[in-house]
PDB file of C-alpha atoms in Angstrom:
ATOM      1  CA  UNK U   1     -18.739 -89.259   7.258  1.00  0.00           C
ATOM      2  CA  UNK U   2     -18.359 -86.059   5.325  1.00  0.00           C
ATOM      3  CA  UNK U   3     -14.839 -85.805   6.619  1.00  0.00           C
ATOM      4  CA  UNK U   4     -13.859 -88.749   4.534  1.00  0.00           C
ATOM      5  CA  UNK U   5     -14.746 -88.690   0.817  1.00  0.00           C
ATOM      6  CA  UNK U   6     -14.691 -91.198  -1.972  1.00  0.00           C
ATOM      7  CA  UNK U   7     -15.042 -90.697  -5.762  1.00  0.00           C
ATOM      8  CA  UNK U   8     -16.339 -91.958  -7.591  1.00  0.00           C
ATOM      9  CA  UNK U   9     -19.738 -93.333  -5.598  1.00  0.00           C
ATOM     10  CA  UNK U  10     -20.491 -95.610  -8.390  1.00  0.00           C
ATOM     11  CA  UNK U  11     -18.701 -97.024 -11.116  1.00  0.00           C
ATOM     12  CA  UNK U  12     -19.265 -99.556 -14.004  1.00  0.00           C
ATOM     13  CA  UNK U  13     -15.936-100.653 -15.977  1.00  0.00           C
ATOM     14  CA  UNK U  14     -15.575-103.646 -18.450  1.00  0.00           C
ATOM     15  CA  UNK U  15     -13.008-106.244 -18.057  1.00  0.00           C
ATOM     16  CA  UNK U  16      -9.276-105.336 -18.834  1.00  0.00           C
ATOM     17  CA  UNK U  17      -9.814-101.778 -18.066  1.00  0.00           C
ATOM     18  CA  UNK U  18      -7.552 -99.650 -15.717  1.00  0.00           C
ATOM     19  CA  UNK U  19      -9.606 -97.835 -12.940  1.00  0.00           C
ATOM     20  CA  UNK U  20      -8.735 -95.590 -10.227  1.00  0.00           C
ATOM     21  CA  UNK U  21     -10.695 -95.024  -6.878  1.00  0.00           C
ATOM     22  CA  UNK U  22      -9.851 -91.940  -4.944  1.00  0.00           C
ATOM     23  CA  UNK U  23      -9.993 -90.714  -1.265  1.00  0.00           C
ATOM     24  CA  UNK U  24      -9.634 -87.666   0.156  1.00  0.00           C
ATOM     25  CA  UNK U  25      -9.862 -86.763   4.295  1.00  0.00           C
ATOM     26  CA  UNK U  26      -9.873 -83.467   6.057  1.00  0.00           C
ATOM     27  CA  UNK U  27      -9.037 -85.228   9.299  1.00  0.00           C
ATOM     28  CA  UNK U  28      -5.511 -84.599   9.448  1.00  0.00           C
ATOM     29  CA  UNK U  29      -5.083 -88.179   9.917  1.00  0.00           C
ATOM     30  CA  UNK U  30      -1.440 -90.126   8.741  1.00  0.00           C
ATOM     31  CA  UNK U  31      -3.144 -93.410   8.611  1.00  0.00           C
ATOM     32  CA  UNK U  32      -5.522 -94.480   5.788  1.00  0.00           C
ATOM     33  CA  UNK U  33      -6.492 -97.826   4.396  1.00  0.00           C
ATOM     34  CA  UNK U  34      -8.400 -99.274   1.663  1.00  0.00           C
ATOM     35  CA  UNK U  35     -10.781-102.302   2.225  1.00  0.00           C
ATOM     36  CA  UNK U  36     -13.136-104.405  -0.013  1.00  0.00           C
ATOM     37  CA  UNK U  37     -16.767-105.694   1.346  1.00  0.00           C
ATOM     38  CA  UNK U  38     -18.452-108.731  -0.429  1.00  0.00           C
ATOM     39  CA  UNK U  39     -21.630-110.028   0.801  1.00  0.00           C
ATOM     40  CA  UNK U  40     -21.007-112.851   3.948  1.00  0.00           C
ATOM     41  CA  UNK U  41     -17.133-111.836   3.836  1.00  0.00           C
ATOM     42  CA  UNK U  42     -17.092-108.752   5.653  1.00  0.00           C
ATOM     43  CA  UNK U  43     -14.431-106.176   5.283  1.00  0.00           C
ATOM     44  CA  UNK U  44     -10.849-107.406   4.232  1.00  0.00           C
ATOM     45  CA  UNK U  45      -8.056-105.146   4.307  1.00  0.00           C
ATOM     46  CA  UNK U  46      -5.952-104.305   0.739  1.00  0.00           C
ATOM     47  CA  UNK U  47      -3.809-101.660   1.455  1.00  0.00           C
ATOM     48  CA  UNK U  48      -2.908 -99.487   3.928  1.00  0.00           C
ATOM     49  CA  UNK U  49      -0.630 -96.382   4.727  1.00  0.00           C
ATOM     50  CA  UNK U  50       0.640 -94.919   7.903  1.00  0.00           C
ATOM     51  CA  UNK U  51       2.094 -91.943   6.218  1.00  0.00           C
ATOM     52  CA  UNK U  52       3.063 -90.400   3.001  1.00  0.00           C
ATOM     53  CA  UNK U  53       6.230 -92.484   2.571  1.00  0.00           C
ATOM     54  CA  UNK U  54       5.057 -95.547   3.974  1.00  0.00           C
ATOM     55  CA  UNK U  55       2.928 -98.196   1.996  1.00  0.00           C
ATOM     56  CA  UNK U  56       1.973-101.637   3.151  1.00  0.00           C
ATOM     57  CA  UNK U  57      -0.114-104.567   1.421  1.00  0.00           C
ATOM     58  CA  UNK U  58      -2.896-105.709   3.282  1.00  0.00           C
ATOM     59  CA  UNK U  59      -4.926-109.492   3.035  1.00  0.00           C
ATOM     60  CA  UNK U  60      -5.834-109.114  -0.371  1.00  0.00           C
ATOM     61  CA  UNK U  61      -3.700-106.716  -2.440  1.00  0.00           C
ATOM     62  CA  UNK U  62      -3.181-108.781  -5.490  1.00  0.00           C
ATOM     63  CA  UNK U  63      -4.425-106.860  -8.678  1.00  0.00           C
ATOM     64  CA  UNK U  64      -4.499-103.770  -6.701  1.00  0.00           C
ATOM     65  CA  UNK U  65      -1.813-100.901  -5.936  1.00  0.00           C
ATOM     66  CA  UNK U  66      -2.305 -97.506  -4.320  1.00  0.00           C
ATOM     67  CA  UNK U  67      -0.711 -94.195  -4.058  1.00  0.00           C
ATOM     68  CA  UNK U  68      -0.272 -92.019  -1.132  1.00  0.00           C
ATOM     69  CA  UNK U  69      -0.081 -88.502  -3.240  1.00  0.00           C
ATOM     70  CA  UNK U  70      -0.239 -86.114   0.148  1.00  0.00           C
ATOM     71  CA  UNK U  71      -1.538 -87.083   3.860  1.00  0.00           C
ATOM     72  CA  UNK U  72      -4.933 -86.172   2.681  1.00  0.00           C
ATOM     73  CA  UNK U  73      -5.024 -88.370  -0.309  1.00  0.00           C
ATOM     74  CA  UNK U  74      -4.914 -91.984  -1.039  1.00  0.00           C
ATOM     75  CA  UNK U  75      -5.968 -93.508  -4.271  1.00  0.00           C
ATOM     76  CA  UNK U  76      -6.466 -97.105  -5.174  1.00  0.00           C
ATOM     77  CA  UNK U  77      -6.118 -98.549  -8.657  1.00  0.00           C
ATOM     78  CA  UNK U  78      -7.122-101.820 -10.412  1.00  0.00           C
ATOM     79  CA  UNK U  79      -4.779-102.235 -13.296  1.00  0.00           C
ATOM     80  CA  UNK U  80      -6.638-104.624 -15.043  1.00  0.00           C
ATOM     81  CA  UNK U  81     -10.190-105.068 -13.927  1.00  0.00           C
ATOM     82  CA  UNK U  82     -11.844-108.601 -13.646  1.00  0.00           C
ATOM     83  CA  UNK U  83     -15.112-109.411 -12.619  1.00  0.00           C
ATOM     84  CA  UNK U  84     -14.424-110.767  -9.161  1.00  0.00           C
ATOM     85  CA  UNK U  85     -13.128-107.237  -8.112  1.00  0.00           C
ATOM     86  CA  UNK U  86     -16.765-106.317  -8.266  1.00  0.00           C
ATOM     87  CA  UNK U  87     -17.265-105.174  -4.719  1.00  0.00           C
ATOM     88  CA  UNK U  88     -18.126-102.216  -2.671  1.00  0.00           C
ATOM     89  CA  UNK U  89     -14.698-100.476  -1.830  1.00  0.00           C
ATOM     90  CA  UNK U  90     -14.329 -98.232   1.505  1.00  0.00           C
ATOM     91  CA  UNK U  91     -11.646 -95.744   2.326  1.00  0.00           C
ATOM     92  CA  UNK U  92     -10.752 -95.345   6.055  1.00  0.00           C
ATOM     93  CA  UNK U  93      -8.378 -92.948   8.170  1.00  0.00           C
ATOM     94  CA  UNK U  94      -7.200 -93.441  11.915  1.00  0.00           C
ATOM     95  CA  UNK U  95      -4.709 -91.450  13.971  1.00  0.00           C
ATOM     96  CA  UNK U  96      -3.788 -93.554  17.225  1.00  0.00           C
ATOM     97  CA  UNK U  97      -1.148 -90.952  18.080  1.00  0.00           C
ATOM     98  CA  UNK U  98      -3.742 -88.802  19.169  1.00  0.00           C
ATOM     99  CA  UNK U  99      -5.074 -91.200  21.613  1.00  0.00           C
ATOM    100  CA  UNK U 100      -7.710 -92.763  19.772  1.00  0.00           C
ATOM    101  CA  UNK U 101      -6.535 -96.194  19.953  1.00  0.00           C
ATOM    102  CA  UNK U 102      -7.076 -97.470  16.253  1.00  0.00           C
ATOM    103  CA  UNK U 103     -10.523 -96.177  15.813  1.00  0.00           C
ATOM    104  CA  UNK U 104     -11.432 -95.710  12.308  1.00  0.00           C
ATOM    105  CA  UNK U 105     -13.301 -93.453  10.140  1.00  0.00           C
ATOM    106  CA  UNK U 106     -14.959 -94.563   7.174  1.00  0.00           C
ATOM    107  CA  UNK U 107     -15.661 -92.843   3.575  1.00  0.00           C
ATOM    108  CA  UNK U 108     -19.027 -93.242   2.142  1.00  0.00           C
ATOM    109  CA  UNK U 109     -17.782 -96.264  -0.217  1.00  0.00           C
ATOM    110  CA  UNK U 110     -17.246 -96.876  -3.950  1.00  0.00           C
ATOM    111  CA  UNK U 111     -19.840 -99.738  -5.506  1.00  0.00           C
ATOM    112  CA  UNK U 112     -17.835-101.107  -8.516  1.00  0.00           C
ATOM    113  CA  UNK U 113     -19.502-103.294 -11.243  1.00  0.00           C
ATOM    114  CA  UNK U 114     -16.846-104.898 -13.730  1.00  0.00           C
ATOM    115  CA  UNK U 115     -18.327-106.404 -16.600  1.00  0.00           C
TER     116      UNK U 115
ATOM    117  CA  UNK N   1      -8.413-114.159   7.378  1.00  0.00           C
ATOM    118  CA  UNK N   2     -10.723-112.752   9.708  1.00  0.00           C
ATOM    119  CA  UNK N   3      -9.964-112.487  13.407  1.00  0.00           C
ATOM    120  CA  UNK N   4     -13.256-111.968  14.691  1.00  0.00           C
ATOM    121  CA  UNK N   5     -16.548-114.037  14.099  1.00  0.00           C
ATOM    122  CA  UNK N   6     -19.782-112.688  14.912  1.00  0.00           C
ATOM    123  CA  UNK N   7     -23.043-114.689  16.133  1.00  0.00           C
ATOM    124  CA  UNK N   8     -25.522-114.709  15.280  1.00  0.00           C
ATOM    125  CA  UNK N   9     -25.404-113.947  11.377  1.00  0.00           C
ATOM    126  CA  UNK N  10     -28.835-112.372  11.538  1.00  0.00           C
ATOM    127  CA  UNK N  11     -30.905-111.459  14.288  1.00  0.00           C
ATOM    128  CA  UNK N  12     -34.560-110.270  13.812  1.00  0.00           C
ATOM    129  CA  UNK N  13     -36.343-108.584  16.856  1.00  0.00           C
ATOM    130  CA  UNK N  14     -39.079-106.054  17.759  1.00  0.00           C
ATOM    131  CA  UNK N  15     -38.748-102.774  18.894  1.00  0.00           C
ATOM    132  CA  UNK N  16     -38.472-102.211  22.496  1.00  0.00           C
ATOM    133  CA  UNK N  17     -36.443-105.625  22.766  1.00  0.00           C
ATOM    134  CA  UNK N  18     -32.989-106.079  23.626  1.00  0.00           C
ATOM    135  CA  UNK N  19     -30.537-107.264  21.095  1.00  0.00           C
ATOM    136  CA  UNK N  20     -27.369-109.498  21.779  1.00  0.00           C
ATOM    137  CA  UNK N  21     -24.445-110.009  19.455  1.00  0.00           C
ATOM    138  CA  UNK N  22     -21.564-112.299  20.003  1.00  0.00           C
ATOM    139  CA  UNK N  23     -17.765-112.086  18.793  1.00  0.00           C
ATOM    140  CA  UNK N  24     -15.234-114.241  18.841  1.00  0.00           C
ATOM    141  CA  UNK N  25     -11.623-113.846  17.845  1.00  0.00           C
ATOM    142  CA  UNK N  26      -8.567-116.151  18.087  1.00  0.00           C
ATOM    143  CA  UNK N  27      -5.520-114.403  19.134  1.00  0.00           C
ATOM    144  CA  UNK N  28      -4.727-111.659  21.766  1.00  0.00           C
ATOM    145  CA  UNK N  29      -5.533-108.323  21.427  1.00  0.00           C
ATOM    146  CA  UNK N  30      -5.228-104.660  22.387  1.00  0.00           C
ATOM    147  CA  UNK N  31      -8.518-103.608  22.083  1.00  0.00           C
ATOM    148  CA  UNK N  32     -11.939-104.530  20.525  1.00  0.00           C
ATOM    149  CA  UNK N  33     -14.156-102.384  18.649  1.00  0.00           C
ATOM    150  CA  UNK N  34     -18.010-102.754  17.441  1.00  0.00           C
ATOM    151  CA  UNK N  35     -18.777-100.800  14.285  1.00  0.00           C
ATOM    152  CA  UNK N  36     -22.222-100.442  12.881  1.00  0.00           C
ATOM    153  CA  UNK N  37     -23.197-100.143   8.892  1.00  0.00           C
ATOM    154  CA  UNK N  38     -26.359 -99.113   7.646  1.00  0.00           C
ATOM    155  CA  UNK N  39     -27.166-100.740   4.163  1.00  0.00           C
ATOM    156  CA  UNK N  40     -24.307-100.093   1.731  1.00  0.00           C
ATOM    157  CA  UNK N  41     -22.929 -97.348   3.636  1.00  0.00           C
ATOM    158  CA  UNK N  42     -19.992 -96.851   5.330  1.00  0.00           C
ATOM    159  CA  UNK N  43     -18.812 -98.266   8.938  1.00  0.00           C
ATOM    160  CA  UNK N  44     -19.571 -96.015  11.912  1.00  0.00           C
ATOM    161  CA  UNK N  45     -17.561 -96.445  15.227  1.00  0.00           C
ATOM    162  CA  UNK N  46     -19.799 -97.124  18.037  1.00  0.00           C
ATOM    163  CA  UNK N  47     -17.593 -98.136  21.042  1.00  0.00           C
ATOM    164  CA  UNK N  48     -13.923 -99.459  21.937  1.00  0.00           C
ATOM    165  CA  UNK N  49     -13.077-101.998  24.911  1.00  0.00           C
ATOM    166  CA  UNK N  50      -9.777-102.066  25.592  1.00  0.00           C
ATOM    167  CA  UNK N  51      -8.119-105.718  26.554  1.00  0.00           C
ATOM    168  CA  UNK N  52      -7.966-104.677  30.246  1.00  0.00           C
ATOM    169  CA  UNK N  53     -11.705-103.839  30.769  1.00  0.00           C
ATOM    170  CA  UNK N  54     -14.421-106.146  31.435  1.00  0.00           C
ATOM    171  CA  UNK N  55     -17.664-103.874  30.167  1.00  0.00           C
ATOM    172  CA  UNK N  56     -18.467-100.676  28.964  1.00  0.00           C
ATOM    173  CA  UNK N  57     -21.247 -98.527  28.451  1.00  0.00           C
ATOM    174  CA  UNK N  58     -22.382 -95.924  25.874  1.00  0.00           C
ATOM    175  CA  UNK N  59     -26.244 -94.705  26.020  1.00  0.00           C
ATOM    176  CA  UNK N  60     -28.125 -98.001  25.172  1.00  0.00           C
ATOM    177  CA  UNK N  61     -24.821 -99.995  24.292  1.00  0.00           C
ATOM    178  CA  UNK N  62     -23.382-102.218  26.519  1.00  0.00           C
ATOM    179  CA  UNK N  63     -20.051-104.022  25.432  1.00  0.00           C
ATOM    180  CA  UNK N  64     -18.463-107.129  27.511  1.00  0.00           C
ATOM    181  CA  UNK N  65     -15.096-108.621  26.606  1.00  0.00           C
ATOM    182  CA  UNK N  66     -13.861-111.773  28.117  1.00  0.00           C
ATOM    183  CA  UNK N  67      -9.967-112.157  27.271  1.00  0.00           C
ATOM    184  CA  UNK N  68     -10.142-115.840  28.763  1.00  0.00           C
ATOM    185  CA  UNK N  69     -12.751-116.876  26.737  1.00  0.00           C
ATOM    186  CA  UNK N  70     -11.570-114.302  23.707  1.00  0.00           C
ATOM    187  CA  UNK N  71     -15.104-113.298  23.087  1.00  0.00           C
ATOM    188  CA  UNK N  72     -17.067-110.111  23.406  1.00  0.00           C
ATOM    189  CA  UNK N  73     -20.842-109.366  23.576  1.00  0.00           C
ATOM    190  CA  UNK N  74     -22.730-105.978  22.294  1.00  0.00           C
ATOM    191  CA  UNK N  75     -26.049-105.779  23.824  1.00  0.00           C
ATOM    192  CA  UNK N  76     -28.645-103.013  22.458  1.00  0.00           C
ATOM    193  CA  UNK N  77     -31.066-102.461  24.935  1.00  0.00           C
ATOM    194  CA  UNK N  78     -34.633-101.336  24.029  1.00  0.00           C
ATOM    195  CA  UNK N  79     -33.909-101.402  20.573  1.00  0.00           C
ATOM    196  CA  UNK N  80     -35.436 -99.085  17.704  1.00  0.00           C
ATOM    197  CA  UNK N  81     -36.415 -99.359  14.316  1.00  0.00           C
ATOM    198  CA  UNK N  82     -33.551 -96.875  13.367  1.00  0.00           C
ATOM    199  CA  UNK N  83     -31.316 -99.698  15.005  1.00  0.00           C
ATOM    200  CA  UNK N  84     -31.825-101.880  12.081  1.00  0.00           C
ATOM    201  CA  UNK N  85     -28.202-102.234  10.289  1.00  0.00           C
ATOM    202  CA  UNK N  86     -25.104-104.688  10.195  1.00  0.00           C
ATOM    203  CA  UNK N  87     -22.970-104.882  13.399  1.00  0.00           C
ATOM    204  CA  UNK N  88     -19.361-105.551  13.162  1.00  0.00           C
ATOM    205  CA  UNK N  89     -16.670-106.443  15.515  1.00  0.00           C
ATOM    206  CA  UNK N  90     -13.016-105.525  15.039  1.00  0.00           C
ATOM    207  CA  UNK N  91      -9.950-106.512  17.017  1.00  0.00           C
ATOM    208  CA  UNK N  92      -6.888-104.506  17.186  1.00  0.00           C
ATOM    209  CA  UNK N  93      -3.403-106.494  17.664  1.00  0.00           C
ATOM    210  CA  UNK N  94      -0.567-104.686  17.885  1.00  0.00           C
ATOM    211  CA  UNK N  95      -0.112-101.554  16.435  1.00  0.00           C
ATOM    212  CA  UNK N  96      -1.191-101.306  13.147  1.00  0.00           C
ATOM    213  CA  UNK N  97      -4.519-102.586  11.433  1.00  0.00           C
ATOM    214  CA  UNK N  98      -8.035-103.759  12.539  1.00  0.00           C
ATOM    215  CA  UNK N  99      -9.215-107.169  11.780  1.00  0.00           C
ATOM    216  CA  UNK N 100     -13.258-107.301  10.816  1.00  0.00           C
ATOM    217  CA  UNK N 101     -15.466-109.656  11.430  1.00  0.00           C
ATOM    218  CA  UNK N 102     -18.136-110.984   9.079  1.00  0.00           C
ATOM    219  CA  UNK N 103     -20.868-109.127  10.670  1.00  0.00           C
ATOM    220  CA  UNK N 104     -24.339-109.874  12.630  1.00  0.00           C
ATOM    221  CA  UNK N 105     -27.315-108.431  10.375  1.00  0.00           C
ATOM    222  CA  UNK N 106     -29.821-106.900  12.751  1.00  0.00           C
ATOM    223  CA  UNK N 107     -33.546-106.021  11.976  1.00  0.00           C
ATOM    224  CA  UNK N 108     -35.546-104.381  14.364  1.00  0.00           C
ATOM    225  CA  UNK N 109     -39.444-104.358  13.039  1.00  0.00           C
ATOM    226  CA  UNK N 110     -41.772-101.790  14.457  1.00  0.00           C
TER     227      UNK N 110
END
């Protein structure tokens, strides 16, 4: 969905490096999410934010941090990357207050490889 | 932990056949949603069914929900090669987040 963009699309980094993944959206949604996807494990929620001043941990937040710089921007950081953080990362948005229930709109993903 | 579990994990059919995949979940829900993911790409929302609904249609998609059995099924009729993808169910409980299952990989051969 072009309304939700992620940068970079692919990234290779080394163990111990700090890395930031960025998400931007033009949908005007208040809610934003970060997920990681591993083969055979589906999507797992890392962090989510219901508005600029609200940040919540998800199922697997250890080793990650986030920043909600504006309604449209939500960044995910790996402070010290480790190999088991190699995964496909997705950003998503939603806005239940617009009557769309909890339908989520996903970005194209960032493929991260930690060596 | 996953709320929804899809079954089967993988499904291979011929074009024109129907594809049925199932989702079971554990706790009460507000709604259940199905998403499609083409290889390595972002998920795309397909259909949402509320907890007080039993069946819903959208084009070639039919979703059923049985809250007494905590299960849902997604039927794709007259499948096409372009339907090849992974399909995920996701449950919404309360007013916060979705919990996704592990997905069913569907392969539709010409």
